[in-house]
mmCIF file with all atom_site columns, C-alpha atoms and ligand atoms in Angstrom:
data_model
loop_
_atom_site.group_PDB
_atom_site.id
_atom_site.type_symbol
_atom_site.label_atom_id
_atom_site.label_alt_id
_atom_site.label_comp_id
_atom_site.label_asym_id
_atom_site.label_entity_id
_atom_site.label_seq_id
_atom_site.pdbx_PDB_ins_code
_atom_site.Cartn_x
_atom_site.Cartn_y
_atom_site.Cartn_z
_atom_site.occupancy
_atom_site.B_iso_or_equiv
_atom_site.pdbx_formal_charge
_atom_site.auth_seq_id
_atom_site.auth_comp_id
_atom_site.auth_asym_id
_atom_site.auth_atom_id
_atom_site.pdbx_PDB_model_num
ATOM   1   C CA  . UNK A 1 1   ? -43.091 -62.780 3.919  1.00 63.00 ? 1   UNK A CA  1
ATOM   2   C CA  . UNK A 1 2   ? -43.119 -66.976 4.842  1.00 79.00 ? 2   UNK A CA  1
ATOM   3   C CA  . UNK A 1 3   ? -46.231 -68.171 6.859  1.00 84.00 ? 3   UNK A CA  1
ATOM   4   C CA  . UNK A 1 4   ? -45.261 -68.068 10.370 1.00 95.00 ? 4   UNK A CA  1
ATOM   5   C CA  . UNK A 1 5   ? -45.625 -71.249 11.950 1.00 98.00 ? 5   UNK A CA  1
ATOM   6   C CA  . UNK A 1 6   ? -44.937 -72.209 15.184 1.00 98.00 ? 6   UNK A CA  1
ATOM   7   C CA  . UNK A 1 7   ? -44.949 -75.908 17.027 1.00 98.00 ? 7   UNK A CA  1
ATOM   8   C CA  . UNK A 1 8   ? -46.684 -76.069 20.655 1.00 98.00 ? 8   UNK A CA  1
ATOM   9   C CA  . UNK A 1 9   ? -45.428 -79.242 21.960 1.00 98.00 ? 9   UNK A CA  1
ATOM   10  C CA  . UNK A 1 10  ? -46.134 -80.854 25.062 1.00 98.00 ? 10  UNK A CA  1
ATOM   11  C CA  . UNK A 1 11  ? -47.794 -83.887 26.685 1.00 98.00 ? 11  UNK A CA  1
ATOM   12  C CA  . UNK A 1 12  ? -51.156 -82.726 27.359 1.00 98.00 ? 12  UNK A CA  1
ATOM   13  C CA  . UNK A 1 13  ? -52.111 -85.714 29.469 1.00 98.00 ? 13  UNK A CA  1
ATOM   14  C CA  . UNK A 1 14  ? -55.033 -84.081 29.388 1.00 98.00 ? 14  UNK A CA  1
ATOM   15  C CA  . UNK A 1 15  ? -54.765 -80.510 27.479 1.00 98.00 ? 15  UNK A CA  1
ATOM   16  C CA  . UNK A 1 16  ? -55.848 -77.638 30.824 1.00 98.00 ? 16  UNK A CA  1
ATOM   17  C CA  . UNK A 1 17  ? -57.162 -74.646 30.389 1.00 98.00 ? 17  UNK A CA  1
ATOM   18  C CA  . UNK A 1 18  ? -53.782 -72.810 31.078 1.00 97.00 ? 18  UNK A CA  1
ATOM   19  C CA  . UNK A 1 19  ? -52.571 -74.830 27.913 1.00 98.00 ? 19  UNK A CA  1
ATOM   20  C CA  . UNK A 1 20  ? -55.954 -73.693 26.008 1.00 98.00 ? 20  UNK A CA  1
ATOM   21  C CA  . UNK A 1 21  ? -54.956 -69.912 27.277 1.00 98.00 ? 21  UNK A CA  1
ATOM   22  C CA  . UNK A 1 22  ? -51.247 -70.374 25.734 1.00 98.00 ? 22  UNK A CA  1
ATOM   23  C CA  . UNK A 1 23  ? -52.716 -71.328 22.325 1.00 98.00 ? 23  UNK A CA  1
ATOM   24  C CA  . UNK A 1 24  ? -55.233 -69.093 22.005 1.00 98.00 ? 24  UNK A CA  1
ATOM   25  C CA  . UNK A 1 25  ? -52.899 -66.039 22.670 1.00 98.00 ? 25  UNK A CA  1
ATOM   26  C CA  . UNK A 1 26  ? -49.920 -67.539 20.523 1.00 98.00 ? 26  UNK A CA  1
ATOM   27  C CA  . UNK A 1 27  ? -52.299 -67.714 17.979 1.00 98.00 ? 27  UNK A CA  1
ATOM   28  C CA  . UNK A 1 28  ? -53.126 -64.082 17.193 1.00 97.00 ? 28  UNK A CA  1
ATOM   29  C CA  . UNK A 1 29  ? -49.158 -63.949 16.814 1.00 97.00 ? 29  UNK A CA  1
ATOM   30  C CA  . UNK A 1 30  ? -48.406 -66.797 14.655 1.00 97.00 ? 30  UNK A CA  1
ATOM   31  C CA  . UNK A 1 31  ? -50.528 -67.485 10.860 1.00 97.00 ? 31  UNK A CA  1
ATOM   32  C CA  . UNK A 1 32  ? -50.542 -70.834 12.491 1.00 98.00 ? 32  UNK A CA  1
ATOM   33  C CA  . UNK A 1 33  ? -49.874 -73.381 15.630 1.00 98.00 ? 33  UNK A CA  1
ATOM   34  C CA  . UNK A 1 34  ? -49.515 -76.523 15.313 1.00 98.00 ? 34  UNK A CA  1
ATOM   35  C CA  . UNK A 1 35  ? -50.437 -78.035 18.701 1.00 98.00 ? 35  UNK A CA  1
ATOM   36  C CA  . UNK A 1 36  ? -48.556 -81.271 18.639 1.00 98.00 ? 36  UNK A CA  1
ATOM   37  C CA  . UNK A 1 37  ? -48.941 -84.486 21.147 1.00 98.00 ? 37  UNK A CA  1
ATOM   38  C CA  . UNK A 1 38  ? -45.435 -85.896 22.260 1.00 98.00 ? 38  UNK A CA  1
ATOM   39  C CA  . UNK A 1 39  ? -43.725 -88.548 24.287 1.00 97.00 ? 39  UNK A CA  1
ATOM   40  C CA  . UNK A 1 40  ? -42.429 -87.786 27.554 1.00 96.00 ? 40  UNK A CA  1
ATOM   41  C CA  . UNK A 1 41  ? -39.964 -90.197 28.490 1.00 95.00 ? 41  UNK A CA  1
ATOM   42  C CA  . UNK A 1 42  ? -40.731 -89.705 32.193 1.00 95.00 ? 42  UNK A CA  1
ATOM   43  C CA  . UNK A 1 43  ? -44.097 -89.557 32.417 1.00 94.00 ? 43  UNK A CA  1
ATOM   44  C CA  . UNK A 1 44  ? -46.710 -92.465 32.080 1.00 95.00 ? 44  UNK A CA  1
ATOM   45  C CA  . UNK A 1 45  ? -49.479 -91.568 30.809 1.00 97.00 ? 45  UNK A CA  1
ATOM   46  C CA  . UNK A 1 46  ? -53.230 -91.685 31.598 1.00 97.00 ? 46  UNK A CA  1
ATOM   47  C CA  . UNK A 1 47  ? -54.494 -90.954 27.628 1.00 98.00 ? 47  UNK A CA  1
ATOM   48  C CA  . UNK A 1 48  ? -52.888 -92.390 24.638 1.00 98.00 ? 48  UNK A CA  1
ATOM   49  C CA  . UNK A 1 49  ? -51.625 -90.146 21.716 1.00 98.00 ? 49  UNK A CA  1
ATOM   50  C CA  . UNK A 1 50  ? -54.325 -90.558 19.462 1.00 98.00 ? 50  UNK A CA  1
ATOM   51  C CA  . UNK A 1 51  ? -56.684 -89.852 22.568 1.00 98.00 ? 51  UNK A CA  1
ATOM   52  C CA  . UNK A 1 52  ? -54.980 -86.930 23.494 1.00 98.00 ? 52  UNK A CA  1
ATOM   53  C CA  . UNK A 1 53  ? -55.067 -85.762 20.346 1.00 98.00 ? 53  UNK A CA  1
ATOM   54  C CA  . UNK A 1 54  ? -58.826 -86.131 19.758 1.00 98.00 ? 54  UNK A CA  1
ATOM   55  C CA  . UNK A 1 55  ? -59.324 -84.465 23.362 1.00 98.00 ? 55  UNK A CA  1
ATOM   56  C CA  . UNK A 1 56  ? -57.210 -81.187 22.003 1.00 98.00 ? 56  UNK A CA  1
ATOM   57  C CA  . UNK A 1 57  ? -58.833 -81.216 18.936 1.00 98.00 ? 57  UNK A CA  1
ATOM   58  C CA  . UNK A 1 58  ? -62.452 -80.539 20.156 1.00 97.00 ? 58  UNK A CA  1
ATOM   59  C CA  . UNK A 1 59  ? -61.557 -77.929 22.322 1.00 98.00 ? 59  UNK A CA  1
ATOM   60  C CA  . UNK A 1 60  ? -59.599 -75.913 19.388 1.00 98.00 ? 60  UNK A CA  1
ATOM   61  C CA  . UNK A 1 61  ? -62.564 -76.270 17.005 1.00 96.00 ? 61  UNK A CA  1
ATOM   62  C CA  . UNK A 1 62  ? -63.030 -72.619 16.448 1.00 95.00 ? 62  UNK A CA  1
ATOM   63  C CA  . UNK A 1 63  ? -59.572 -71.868 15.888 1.00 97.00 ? 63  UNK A CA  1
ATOM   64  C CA  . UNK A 1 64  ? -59.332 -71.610 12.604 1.00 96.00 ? 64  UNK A CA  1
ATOM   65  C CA  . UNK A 1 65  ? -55.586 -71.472 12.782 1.00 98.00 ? 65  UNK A CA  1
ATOM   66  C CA  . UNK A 1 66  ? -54.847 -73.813 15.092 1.00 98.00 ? 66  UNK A CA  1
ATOM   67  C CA  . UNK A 1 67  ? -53.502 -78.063 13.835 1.00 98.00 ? 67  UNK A CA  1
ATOM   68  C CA  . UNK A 1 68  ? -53.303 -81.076 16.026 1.00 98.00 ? 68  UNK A CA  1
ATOM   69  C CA  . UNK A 1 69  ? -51.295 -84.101 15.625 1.00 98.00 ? 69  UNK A CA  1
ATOM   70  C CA  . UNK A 1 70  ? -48.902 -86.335 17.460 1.00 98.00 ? 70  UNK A CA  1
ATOM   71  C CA  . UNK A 1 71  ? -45.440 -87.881 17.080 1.00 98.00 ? 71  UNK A CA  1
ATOM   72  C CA  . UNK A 1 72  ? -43.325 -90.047 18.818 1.00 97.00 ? 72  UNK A CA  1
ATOM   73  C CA  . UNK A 1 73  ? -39.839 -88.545 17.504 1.00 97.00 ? 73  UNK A CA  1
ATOM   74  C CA  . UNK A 1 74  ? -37.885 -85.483 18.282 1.00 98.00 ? 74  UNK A CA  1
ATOM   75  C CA  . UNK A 1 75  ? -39.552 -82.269 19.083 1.00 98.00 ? 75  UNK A CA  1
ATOM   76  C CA  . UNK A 1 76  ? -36.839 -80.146 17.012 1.00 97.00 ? 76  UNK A CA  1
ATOM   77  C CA  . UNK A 1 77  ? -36.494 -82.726 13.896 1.00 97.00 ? 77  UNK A CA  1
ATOM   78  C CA  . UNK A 1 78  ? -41.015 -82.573 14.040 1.00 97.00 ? 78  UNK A CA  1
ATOM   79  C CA  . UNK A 1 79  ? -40.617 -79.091 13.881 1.00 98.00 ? 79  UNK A CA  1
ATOM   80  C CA  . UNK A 1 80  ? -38.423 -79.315 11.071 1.00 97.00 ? 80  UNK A CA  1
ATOM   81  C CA  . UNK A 1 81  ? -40.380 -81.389 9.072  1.00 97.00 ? 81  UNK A CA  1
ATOM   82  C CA  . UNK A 1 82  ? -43.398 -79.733 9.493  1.00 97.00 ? 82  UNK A CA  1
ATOM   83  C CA  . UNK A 1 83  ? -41.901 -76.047 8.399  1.00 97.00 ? 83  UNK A CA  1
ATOM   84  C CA  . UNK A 1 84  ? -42.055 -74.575 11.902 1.00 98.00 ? 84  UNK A CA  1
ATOM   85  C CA  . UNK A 1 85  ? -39.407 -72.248 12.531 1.00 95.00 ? 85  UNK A CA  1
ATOM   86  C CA  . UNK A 1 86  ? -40.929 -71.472 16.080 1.00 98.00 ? 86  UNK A CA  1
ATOM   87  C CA  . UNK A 1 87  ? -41.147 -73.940 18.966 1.00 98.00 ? 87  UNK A CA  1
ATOM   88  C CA  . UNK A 1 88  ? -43.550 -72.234 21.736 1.00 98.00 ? 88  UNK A CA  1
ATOM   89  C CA  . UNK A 1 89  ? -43.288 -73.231 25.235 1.00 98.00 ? 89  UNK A CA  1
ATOM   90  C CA  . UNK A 1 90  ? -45.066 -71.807 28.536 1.00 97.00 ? 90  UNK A CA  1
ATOM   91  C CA  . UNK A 1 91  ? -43.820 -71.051 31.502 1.00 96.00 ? 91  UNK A CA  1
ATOM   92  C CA  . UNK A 1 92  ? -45.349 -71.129 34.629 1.00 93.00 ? 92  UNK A CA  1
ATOM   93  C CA  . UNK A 1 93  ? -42.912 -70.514 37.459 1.00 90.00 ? 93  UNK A CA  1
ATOM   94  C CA  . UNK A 1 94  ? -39.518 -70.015 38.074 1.00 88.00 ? 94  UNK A CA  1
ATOM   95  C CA  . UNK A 1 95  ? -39.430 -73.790 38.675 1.00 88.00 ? 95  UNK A CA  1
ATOM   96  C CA  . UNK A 1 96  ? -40.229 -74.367 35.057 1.00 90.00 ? 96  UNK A CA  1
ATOM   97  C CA  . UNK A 1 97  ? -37.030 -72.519 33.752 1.00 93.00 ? 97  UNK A CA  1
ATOM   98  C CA  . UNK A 1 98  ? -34.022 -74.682 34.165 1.00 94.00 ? 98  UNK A CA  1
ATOM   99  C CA  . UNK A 1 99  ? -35.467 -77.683 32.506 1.00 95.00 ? 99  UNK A CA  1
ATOM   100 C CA  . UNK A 1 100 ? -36.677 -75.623 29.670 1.00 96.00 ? 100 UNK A CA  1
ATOM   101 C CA  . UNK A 1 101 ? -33.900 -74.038 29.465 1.00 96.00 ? 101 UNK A CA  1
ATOM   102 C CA  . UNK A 1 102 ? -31.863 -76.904 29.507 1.00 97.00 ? 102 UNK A CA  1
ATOM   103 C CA  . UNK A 1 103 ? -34.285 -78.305 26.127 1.00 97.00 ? 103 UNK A CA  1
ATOM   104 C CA  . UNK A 1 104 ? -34.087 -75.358 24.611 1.00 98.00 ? 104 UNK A CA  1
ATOM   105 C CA  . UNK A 1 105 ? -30.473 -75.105 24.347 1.00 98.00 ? 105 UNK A CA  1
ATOM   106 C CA  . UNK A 1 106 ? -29.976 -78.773 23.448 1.00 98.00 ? 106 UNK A CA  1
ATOM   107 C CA  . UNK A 1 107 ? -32.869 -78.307 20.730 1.00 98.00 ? 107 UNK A CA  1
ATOM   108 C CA  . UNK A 1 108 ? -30.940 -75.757 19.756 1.00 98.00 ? 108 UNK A CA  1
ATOM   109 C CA  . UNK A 1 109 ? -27.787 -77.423 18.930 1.00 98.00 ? 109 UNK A CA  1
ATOM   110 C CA  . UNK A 1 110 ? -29.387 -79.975 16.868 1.00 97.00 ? 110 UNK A CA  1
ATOM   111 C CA  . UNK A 1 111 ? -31.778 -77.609 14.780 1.00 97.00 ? 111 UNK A CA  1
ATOM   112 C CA  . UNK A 1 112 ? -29.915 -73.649 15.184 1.00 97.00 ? 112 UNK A CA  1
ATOM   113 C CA  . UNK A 1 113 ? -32.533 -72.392 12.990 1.00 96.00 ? 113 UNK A CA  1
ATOM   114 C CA  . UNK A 1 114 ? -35.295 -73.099 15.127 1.00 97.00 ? 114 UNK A CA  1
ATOM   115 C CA  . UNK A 1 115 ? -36.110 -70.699 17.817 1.00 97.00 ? 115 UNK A CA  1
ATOM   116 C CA  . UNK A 1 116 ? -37.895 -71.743 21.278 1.00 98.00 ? 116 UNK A CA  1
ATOM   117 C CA  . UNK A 1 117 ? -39.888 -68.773 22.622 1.00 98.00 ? 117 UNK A CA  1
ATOM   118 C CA  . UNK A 1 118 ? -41.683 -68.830 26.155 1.00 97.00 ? 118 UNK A CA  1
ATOM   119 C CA  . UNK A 1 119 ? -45.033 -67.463 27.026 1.00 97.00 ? 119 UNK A CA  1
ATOM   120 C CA  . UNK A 1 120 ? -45.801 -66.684 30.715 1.00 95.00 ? 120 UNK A CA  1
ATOM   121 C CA  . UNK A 1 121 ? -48.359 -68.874 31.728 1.00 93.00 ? 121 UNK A CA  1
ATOM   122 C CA  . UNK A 1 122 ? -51.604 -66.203 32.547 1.00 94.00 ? 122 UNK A CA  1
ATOM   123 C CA  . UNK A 1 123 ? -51.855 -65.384 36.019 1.00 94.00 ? 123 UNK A CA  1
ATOM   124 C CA  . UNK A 1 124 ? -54.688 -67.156 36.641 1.00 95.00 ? 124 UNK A CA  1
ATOM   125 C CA  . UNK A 1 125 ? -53.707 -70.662 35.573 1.00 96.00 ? 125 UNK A CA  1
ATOM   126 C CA  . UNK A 1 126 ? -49.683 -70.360 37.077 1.00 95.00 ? 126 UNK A CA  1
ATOM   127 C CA  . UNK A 1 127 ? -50.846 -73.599 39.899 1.00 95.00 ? 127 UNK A CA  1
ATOM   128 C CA  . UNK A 1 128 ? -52.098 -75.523 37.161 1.00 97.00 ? 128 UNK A CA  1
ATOM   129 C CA  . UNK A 1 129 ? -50.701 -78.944 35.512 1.00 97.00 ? 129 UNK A CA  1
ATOM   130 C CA  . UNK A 1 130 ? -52.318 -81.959 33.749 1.00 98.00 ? 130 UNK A CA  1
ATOM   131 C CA  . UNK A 1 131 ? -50.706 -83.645 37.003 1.00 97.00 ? 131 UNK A CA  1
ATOM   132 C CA  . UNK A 1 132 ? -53.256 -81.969 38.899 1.00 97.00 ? 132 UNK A CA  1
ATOM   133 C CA  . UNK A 1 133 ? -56.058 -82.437 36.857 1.00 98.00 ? 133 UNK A CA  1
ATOM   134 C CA  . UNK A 1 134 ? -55.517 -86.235 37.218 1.00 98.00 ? 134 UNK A CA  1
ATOM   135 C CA  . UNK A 1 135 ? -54.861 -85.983 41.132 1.00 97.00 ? 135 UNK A CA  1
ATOM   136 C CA  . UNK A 1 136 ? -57.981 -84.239 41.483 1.00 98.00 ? 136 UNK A CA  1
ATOM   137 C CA  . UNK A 1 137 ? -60.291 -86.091 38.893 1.00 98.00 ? 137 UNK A CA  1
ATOM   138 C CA  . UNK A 1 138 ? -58.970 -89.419 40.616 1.00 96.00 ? 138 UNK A CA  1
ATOM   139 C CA  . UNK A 1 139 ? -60.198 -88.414 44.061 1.00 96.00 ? 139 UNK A CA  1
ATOM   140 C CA  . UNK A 1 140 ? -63.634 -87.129 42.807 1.00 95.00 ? 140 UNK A CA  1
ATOM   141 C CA  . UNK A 1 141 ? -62.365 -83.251 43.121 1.00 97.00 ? 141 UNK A CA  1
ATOM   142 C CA  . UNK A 1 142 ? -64.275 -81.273 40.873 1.00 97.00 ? 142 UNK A CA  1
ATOM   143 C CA  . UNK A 1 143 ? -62.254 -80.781 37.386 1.00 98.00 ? 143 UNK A CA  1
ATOM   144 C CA  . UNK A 1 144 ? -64.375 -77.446 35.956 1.00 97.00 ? 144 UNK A CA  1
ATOM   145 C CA  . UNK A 1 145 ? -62.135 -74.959 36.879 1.00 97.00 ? 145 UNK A CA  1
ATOM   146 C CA  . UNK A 1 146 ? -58.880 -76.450 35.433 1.00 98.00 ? 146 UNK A CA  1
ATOM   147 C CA  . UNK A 1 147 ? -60.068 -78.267 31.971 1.00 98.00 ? 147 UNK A CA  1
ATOM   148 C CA  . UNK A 1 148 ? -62.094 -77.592 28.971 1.00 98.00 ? 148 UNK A CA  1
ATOM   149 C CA  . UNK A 1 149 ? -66.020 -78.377 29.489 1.00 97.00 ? 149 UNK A CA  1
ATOM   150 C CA  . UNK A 1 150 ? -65.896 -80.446 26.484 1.00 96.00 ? 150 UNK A CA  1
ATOM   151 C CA  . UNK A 1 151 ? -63.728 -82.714 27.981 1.00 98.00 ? 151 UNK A CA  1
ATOM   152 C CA  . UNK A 1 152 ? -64.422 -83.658 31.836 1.00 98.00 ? 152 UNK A CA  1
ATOM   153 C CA  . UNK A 1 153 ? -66.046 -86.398 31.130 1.00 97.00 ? 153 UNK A CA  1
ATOM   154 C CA  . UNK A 1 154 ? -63.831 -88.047 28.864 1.00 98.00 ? 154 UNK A CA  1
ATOM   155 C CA  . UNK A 1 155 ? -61.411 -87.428 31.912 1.00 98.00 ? 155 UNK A CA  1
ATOM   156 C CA  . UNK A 1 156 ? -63.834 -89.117 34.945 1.00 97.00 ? 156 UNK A CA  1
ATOM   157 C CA  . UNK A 1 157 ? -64.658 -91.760 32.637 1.00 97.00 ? 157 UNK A CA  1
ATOM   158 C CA  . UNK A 1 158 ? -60.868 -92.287 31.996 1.00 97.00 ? 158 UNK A CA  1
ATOM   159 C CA  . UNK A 1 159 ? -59.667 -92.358 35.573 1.00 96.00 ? 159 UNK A CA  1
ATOM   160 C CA  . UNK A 1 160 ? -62.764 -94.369 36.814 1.00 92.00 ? 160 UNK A CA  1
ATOM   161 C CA  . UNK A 1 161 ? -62.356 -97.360 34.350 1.00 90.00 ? 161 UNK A CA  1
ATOM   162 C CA  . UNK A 1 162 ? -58.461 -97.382 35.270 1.00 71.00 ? 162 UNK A CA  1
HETATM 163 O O1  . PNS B 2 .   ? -45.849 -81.288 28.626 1.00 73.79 ? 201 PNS B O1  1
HETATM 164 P P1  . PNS B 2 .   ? -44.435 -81.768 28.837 1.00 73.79 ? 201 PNS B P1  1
HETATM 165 O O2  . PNS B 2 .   ? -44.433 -83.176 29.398 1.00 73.79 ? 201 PNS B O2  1
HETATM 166 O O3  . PNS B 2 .   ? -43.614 -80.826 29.674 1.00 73.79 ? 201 PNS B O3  1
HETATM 167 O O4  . PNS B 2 .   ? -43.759 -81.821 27.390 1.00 73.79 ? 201 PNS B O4  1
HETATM 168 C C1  . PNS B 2 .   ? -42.444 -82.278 27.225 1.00 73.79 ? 201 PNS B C1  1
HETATM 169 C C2  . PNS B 2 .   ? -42.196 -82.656 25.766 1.00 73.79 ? 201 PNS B C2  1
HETATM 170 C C3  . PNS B 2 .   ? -43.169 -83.745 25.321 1.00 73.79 ? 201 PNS B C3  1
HETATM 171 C C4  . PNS B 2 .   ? -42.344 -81.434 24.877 1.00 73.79 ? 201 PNS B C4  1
HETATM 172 C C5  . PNS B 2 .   ? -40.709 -83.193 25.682 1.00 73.79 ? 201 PNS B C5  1
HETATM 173 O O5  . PNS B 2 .   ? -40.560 -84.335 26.485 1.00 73.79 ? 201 PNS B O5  1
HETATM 174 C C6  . PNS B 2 .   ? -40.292 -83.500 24.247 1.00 73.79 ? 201 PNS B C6  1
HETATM 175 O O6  . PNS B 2 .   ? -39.860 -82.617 23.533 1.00 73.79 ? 201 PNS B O6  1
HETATM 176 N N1  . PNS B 2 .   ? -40.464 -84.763 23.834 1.00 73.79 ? 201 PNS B N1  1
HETATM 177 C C7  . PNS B 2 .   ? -40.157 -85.200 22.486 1.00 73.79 ? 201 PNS B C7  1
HETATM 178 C C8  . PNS B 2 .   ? -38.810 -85.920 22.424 1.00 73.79 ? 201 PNS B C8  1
HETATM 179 C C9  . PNS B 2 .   ? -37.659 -84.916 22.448 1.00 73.79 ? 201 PNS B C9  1
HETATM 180 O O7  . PNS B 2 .   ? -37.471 -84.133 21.530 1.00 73.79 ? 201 PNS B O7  1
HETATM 181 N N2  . PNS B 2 .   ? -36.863 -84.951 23.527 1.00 73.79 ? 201 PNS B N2  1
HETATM 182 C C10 . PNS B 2 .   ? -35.683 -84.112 23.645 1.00 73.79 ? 201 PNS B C10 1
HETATM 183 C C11 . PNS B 2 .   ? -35.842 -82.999 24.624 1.00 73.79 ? 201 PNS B C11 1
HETATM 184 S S1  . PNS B 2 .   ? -34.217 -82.350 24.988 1.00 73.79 ? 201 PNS B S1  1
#
């Protein structure tokens, strides 16, 4: 059988614990994830890519099974390129669906092969966003219940020098 590999895309502006919960559990179902930094065209963001990426990739140490990188193309053409035949997404809320949705279909179209498949966010994490990880760090809220320990610092550093 062909390594299963499947592409978890997203901005990650910074990477949350309910992100961290979605790759851990995808993988023990995949032979490999490839966590993967993209552009948002409507977001702005607080980290760069390559900072992002760096973020990610010291929280996923101990996965042996688990890549990061970053592009700045097309989710389903990445995917492509890289050999994943899976794109993962998570889903938090119902409010989550009709974008997704929407992608997934138009990914679709351009790659058919490629399959999008949506994980339910854990119950404990369904409130969470990067969005409010900023809000928070930027008005001195504590940050320890929503982000990786290894990384809160990077994050009140960040939003202090901006
Ligand atoms: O974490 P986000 O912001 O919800 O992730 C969205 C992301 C980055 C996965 C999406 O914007 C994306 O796929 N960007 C890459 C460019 C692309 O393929 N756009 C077409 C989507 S129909």
């Amino acid at each position: 059988m062909s390594t299963r590999i499947a592409l978890y895309p997203g901005s990650f502006d910074p990477i949350t614990l309910g992100h961290l919960n979605i790759i851990r559990r995808a993988a023990r179902v995949f032979d490999k994830i490839i966590v993967c930094v993209m552009v948002n065209s409507s977001k702005t963001p607080l980290f760069t890519l390559e900072e992002r990426v760096e973020l990610i990739e010291r929280t996923v140490s101990r996965l042996g099974n688990v890549e990061v990188e970053s592009s700045d193309g097309l989710l389903v053409k990445h995917a492509k390129e890289v050999g994943a035949n899976v794109i993962i997404k998570g889903l938090r809320a119902v409010s989550d669906f009709d974008w997704e949705f929407q992608m997934a279909l138009a990914n679709k179209v351009i790659e058919p092969e490629i399959e999008t498949l949506f994980m339910t966010s854990s119950s404990k994490y369904t409130y969470l966003s990067s969005t409010v990880v900023r809000e928070m760090a930027r008005h001195d809220a504590s940050i320890d219940e929503f982000v990786p320990r290894e990384i809160i610092q990077d994050i009140l550093n960040k939003v202090n020098q901006k």
